[in-house]
Amino acid sequence: MLNIDNVTFRIGDRVLLESASVIVPAGCRIGLIGRNGTGKTTLLRLIQVQAEADEGSVTVQEKATLAAVSQQAPTGKHSPLDVVLAAQRELDRLLTEAETAQDPERISEIHARLSDIDAYTAQARAASILSGLGFDQNAQNMPLDNFSGGWQMRVALAAAIFTNPDLLLLDEPTNHLDYEATLWFERYLASYDNTVIVVSHDRSLLNQSVNHILHLQNRQLKLYRGTYDTFERTHREHLNQQSKLQQSQNNQRQKIDRFVQKFRYKATKARQVQ
């Protein structure tokens, strides 16, 4: 689904990624983690081709659809339901074409595709998503300008997940959600069939909704299988092993150094000292 190959990315003199590589298989639900400022949002921008790597390549599977939450909250007189439905551009295009198409074969193709993307249940699905994110039936049909910026961002999130893309990119999606909406979103994400990469500090979401953790550390990327708790345990064991190996190497180095210091001037030990 996604291949990040030997990518280096700099902002001025600062290197965020250095020869970083990872292959993301289709169908993975990935939590992207790392300390603040390490480049998680930058990585999402590289995947969306909103930024260009200095070296290496970022390749998304051919013909795969991609969606991310707009950074700008939707506003205006349109309702949340209208905005979410409009996000499925293919649906709009096919419905418009269906009204004018005359070629029987093309008409058959249009209706087959409409069936594939569940076009005839689109309004019900959009309403269900909005409901899960806290919009009751009345709120779903109110003008967006009636809502605060946080609620408008919920609409942007609803629009992104409604399109059901092959690759969904989310950056701190629960920031504008209350407890009930967060619980609904966790369940929704846990049942998502396609590939998703979500940046989050929400430990509950990373334990309930993802099945892989992508760790960005020291300008490198490493993919772990399992939830955040599994990653934390595996990562801790790896650090312990590294620490023990380093201590063993230090002990061996000190042992060699003591031998050299003790026998460096003894002719019979010259070869060993060397």
Coordinates of C-alpha atoms in Angstrom, one line a residue:
M1 CA 0.0 0.0 0.0
L2 CA 2.7 2.4 1.0
N3 CA 6.5 2.3 0.4
I4 CA 8.8 4.8 2.1
D5 CA 12.2 4.2 0.6
N6 CA 15.4 5.7 2.0
V7 CA 13.8 9.0 2.6
T8 CA 15.7 12.0 3.9
F9 CA 13.9 15.3 4.7
R10 CA 15.4 18.5 6.0
I11 CA 14.0 21.8 7.2
G12 CA 16.9 24.2 6.9
D13 CA 19.8 22.6 8.8
R14 CA 17.5 20.3 10.8
V15 CA 17.2 16.7 9.6
L16 CA 13.8 15.1 10.4
L17 CA 14.2 11.9 8.4
E18 CA 17.5 10.4 7.4
S19 CA 17.5 7.4 5.0
A20 CA 14.3 6.2 6.6
S21 CA 12.5 3.3 5.1
V22 CA 9.3 1.3 5.9
I23 CA 6.8 -0.8 3.9
V24 CA 3.2 -0.5 5.0
P25 CA 1.0 -3.5 3.8
A26 CA -2.6 -2.9 2.8
G27 CA -5.2 -3.2 5.6
C28 CA -3.0 -2.1 8.5
R29 CA -4.3 0.2 11.1
I30 CA -1.2 2.1 12.2
G31 CA -0.6 4.4 15.1
L32 CA 2.3 6.8 14.2
I33 CA 4.1 7.8 17.4
G34 CA 7.2 9.8 18.3
R35 CA 8.2 12.7 20.4
N36 CA 6.8 16.1 19.6
G37 CA 8.8 17.8 16.8
T38 CA 10.3 14.6 15.4
G39 CA 8.4 14.9 12.1
K40 CA 5.1 12.9 12.4
T41 CA 3.0 15.6 10.7
T42 CA 5.7 16.1 8.1
L43 CA 5.6 12.4 7.2
L44 CA 1.9 12.7 6.6
R45 CA 2.5 15.7 4.3
L46 CA 5.2 13.7 2.4
I47 CA 2.6 10.9 1.8
Q48 CA 0.1 13.4 0.6
V49 CA 2.7 15.0 -1.7
Q50 CA 2.3 18.3 0.1
A51 CA 6.1 18.2 0.7
E52 CA 9.0 16.6 -1.3
A53 CA 11.7 14.5 0.1
D54 CA 15.3 15.7 -0.3
E55 CA 16.3 12.1 -1.0
G56 CA 14.5 8.8 -1.5
S57 CA 10.8 8.3 -2.5
V58 CA 7.4 7.9 -1.0
T59 CA 5.1 5.7 -3.1
V60 CA 1.4 5.0 -2.6
Q61 CA -0.1 2.0 -4.4
E62 CA -1.2 2.8 -7.9
K63 CA -4.9 3.9 -8.2
A64 CA -5.3 3.9 -4.4
T65 CA -7.6 6.6 -3.0
L66 CA -6.3 8.7 -0.2
A67 CA -8.0 11.1 2.2
A68 CA -7.0 13.2 5.2
V69 CA -8.8 15.7 7.4
S70 CA -8.7 19.2 6.1
Q71 CA -6.7 21.5 8.2
Q72 CA -9.2 24.3 7.6
A73 CA -12.6 23.9 9.3
P74 CA -15.5 23.9 6.8
T75 CA -17.8 27.0 7.2
G76 CA -20.7 28.6 5.4
K77 CA -24.4 28.0 5.0
H78 CA -24.2 24.3 4.0
S79 CA -25.2 21.7 6.6
P80 CA -22.8 19.1 8.1
L81 CA -24.8 16.5 6.2
D82 CA -24.3 18.3 2.9
V83 CA -20.5 18.7 3.5
V84 CA -20.0 15.1 4.3
L85 CA -22.0 13.9 1.3
A86 CA -20.1 16.3 -1.0
A87 CA -16.8 14.7 0.2
Q88 CA -17.5 11.7 -1.9
R89 CA -16.6 13.4 -5.2
E90 CA -16.8 10.1 -7.2
L91 CA -20.4 9.7 -5.9
D92 CA -21.4 13.1 -7.1
R93 CA -19.7 12.6 -10.5
L94 CA -21.3 9.2 -11.1
L95 CA -24.8 10.4 -10.1
T96 CA -24.4 13.4 -12.4
E97 CA -23.2 11.2 -15.3
A98 CA -26.0 8.7 -14.6
E99 CA -28.6 11.4 -15.5
T100 CA -27.1 12.0 -18.9
A101 CA -25.4 8.8 -20.0
Q102 CA -27.0 7.1 -23.0
D103 CA -24.6 4.3 -23.8
P104 CA -26.1 1.1 -22.3
E105 CA -22.6 -0.3 -21.5
R106 CA -21.6 2.9 -19.7
I107 CA -24.9 3.1 -17.8
S108 CA -24.2 -0.5 -16.6
E109 CA -20.7 0.4 -15.5
I110 CA -22.0 3.5 -13.6
H111 CA -24.6 1.6 -11.7
A112 CA -22.1 -1.2 -10.9
R113 CA -19.7 1.3 -9.5
L114 CA -22.5 3.0 -7.5
S115 CA -23.3 -0.3 -6.0
D116 CA -19.6 -0.9 -5.2
I117 CA -19.4 2.3 -3.2
D118 CA -22.8 1.8 -1.5
A119 CA -24.1 5.0 -3.2
Y120 CA -27.7 4.2 -2.4
T121 CA -27.0 4.1 1.3
A122 CA -24.7 7.2 1.3
Q123 CA -27.1 9.5 3.1
A124 CA -27.8 7.0 5.8
R125 CA -24.0 6.3 6.3
A126 CA -23.2 10.0 6.4
A127 CA -25.9 10.6 9.0
S128 CA -24.7 7.6 11.0
I129 CA -21.1 9.0 11.1
L130 CA -22.2 12.5 12.1
S131 CA -24.4 11.0 14.8
G132 CA -21.5 9.0 16.2
L133 CA -19.5 12.3 16.3
G134 CA -22.2 14.0 18.3
F135 CA -24.6 15.6 15.8
D136 CA -28.2 14.8 16.3
Q137 CA -30.6 14.9 13.4
N138 CA -31.4 18.6 13.9
A139 CA -27.8 19.6 14.1
Q140 CA -26.9 17.6 10.9
N141 CA -29.1 20.0 8.9
M142 CA -28.1 23.3 10.5
P143 CA -25.8 25.8 8.8
L144 CA -22.1 25.2 9.6
D145 CA -21.7 28.8 10.7
N146 CA -23.9 28.0 13.7
F147 CA -21.2 25.8 15.1
S148 CA -17.9 26.5 16.9
G149 CA -14.6 25.7 15.3
G150 CA -14.2 22.5 17.2
W151 CA -17.6 21.2 16.0
Q152 CA -16.7 22.3 12.4
M153 CA -13.5 20.2 12.7
R154 CA -15.7 17.2 13.6
V155 CA -17.5 17.7 10.3
A156 CA -14.1 17.7 8.5
L157 CA -13.3 14.4 10.3
A158 CA -16.7 13.0 9.3
A159 CA -16.1 14.0 5.7
A160 CA -12.7 12.2 5.6
I161 CA -13.8 8.9 7.0
F162 CA -17.1 8.9 5.0
T163 CA -15.1 8.6 1.7
N164 CA -13.7 5.3 3.0
P165 CA -10.4 5.7 1.1
D166 CA -7.8 3.0 0.6
L167 CA -5.4 5.1 2.7
L168 CA -6.7 7.3 5.4
L169 CA -4.4 9.8 7.2
L170 CA -5.4 11.3 10.5
D171 CA -3.5 13.8 12.7
E172 CA -4.7 13.9 16.3
P173 CA -8.3 13.2 15.3
T174 CA -9.7 13.1 18.8
N175 CA -8.5 16.6 19.7
H176 CA -12.0 18.1 19.2
L177 CA -14.0 15.1 20.4
D178 CA -15.7 14.7 23.8
Y179 CA -15.6 11.4 25.7
E180 CA -18.6 9.8 24.0
A181 CA -17.5 10.8 20.5
T182 CA -14.0 9.5 21.2
L183 CA -15.4 6.1 22.2
W184 CA -17.5 5.9 19.0
F185 CA -14.5 6.9 16.9
E186 CA -12.3 4.2 18.6
R187 CA -14.9 1.6 17.6
Y188 CA -15.2 2.9 14.1
L189 CA -11.5 2.9 13.5
A190 CA -11.1 -0.6 15.0
S191 CA -13.5 -1.9 12.3
Y192 CA -11.9 0.1 9.4
D193 CA -11.1 -2.4 6.6
N194 CA -8.6 -0.3 4.7
T195 CA -5.2 1.2 5.6
V196 CA -5.1 4.0 8.1
I197 CA -2.2 5.9 9.6
V198 CA -3.2 8.0 12.7
V199 CA -1.0 10.3 14.7
S200 CA -2.2 10.3 18.3
H201 CA -1.1 10.7 21.9
D202 CA -4.3 9.0 23.0
R203 CA -3.2 5.8 24.6
S204 CA -6.7 4.3 24.6
L205 CA -7.1 4.8 20.9
L206 CA -3.7 3.3 20.3
N207 CA -4.7 0.3 22.3
Q208 CA -8.2 -0.2 21.1
S209 CA -8.1 0.9 17.4
V210 CA -4.7 0.0 15.8
N211 CA -2.9 -3.2 15.1
H212 CA 0.5 -1.7 14.3
I213 CA 2.7 1.0 15.7
L214 CA 5.0 3.0 13.5
H215 CA 7.8 4.6 15.7
L216 CA 9.6 7.7 14.5
Q217 CA 12.8 8.0 16.5
N218 CA 16.3 9.2 15.7
R219 CA 15.2 10.2 12.2
Q220 CA 14.3 6.5 11.5
L221 CA 11.0 4.6 11.1
K222 CA 10.3 1.2 12.6
L223 CA 7.1 -0.7 12.3
Y224 CA 5.9 -2.9 15.2
R225 CA 3.0 -5.4 15.1
G226 CA 0.4 -5.0 17.8
T227 CA -1.1 -2.2 20.0
Y228 CA 0.7 0.5 21.9
D229 CA 1.1 -1.6 25.0
T230 CA 2.6 -4.4 22.9
F231 CA 5.0 -1.9 21.3
E232 CA 6.0 -0.4 24.7
R233 CA 6.8 -3.8 26.0
T234 CA 8.8 -4.9 22.9
H235 CA 10.6 -1.5 22.7
R236 CA 11.6 -1.7 26.4
E237 CA 12.9 -5.2 25.9
H238 CA 14.9 -4.0 22.9
L239 CA 16.4 -1.1 24.9
N240 CA 17.3 -3.5 27.7
Q241 CA 19.1 -5.8 25.2
Q242 CA 20.9 -2.8 23.7
S243 CA 21.9 -1.7 27.2
K244 CA 23.2 -5.1 28.1
L245 CA 25.1 -5.4 24.9
Q246 CA 26.7 -2.0 25.3
Q247 CA 27.7 -2.9 28.9
S248 CA 29.2 -6.1 27.7
Q249 CA 31.1 -4.3 25.0
N250 CA 32.3 -1.7 27.5
N251 CA 33.5 -4.5 29.9
Q252 CA 35.3 -6.2 27.1
R253 CA 36.9 -2.9 26.0
Q254 CA 38.1 -2.2 29.6
K255 CA 39.5 -5.7 29.9
I256 CA 41.4 -5.3 26.7
D257 CA 42.6 -1.9 27.7
R258 CA 43.9 -3.2 31.1
F259 CA 45.7 -6.0 29.3
V260 CA 47.4 -3.6 26.9
Q261 CA 48.4 -1.2 29.7
K262 CA 49.8 -4.1 31.8
F263 CA 51.8 -5.8 29.1
R264 CA 52.5 -3.1 26.5
Y265 CA 56.2 -3.1 27.3
K266 CA 56.7 -6.9 27.7
A267 CA 58.3 -8.4 24.6
T268 CA 56.7 -11.9 25.1
K269 CA 53.2 -10.3 25.0
A270 CA 53.8 -8.0 22.1
R271 CA 51.8 -10.0 19.6
Q272 CA 48.8 -10.3 22.0
V273 CA 49.1 -6.6 22.9
Q274 CA 49.1 -5.7 19.2

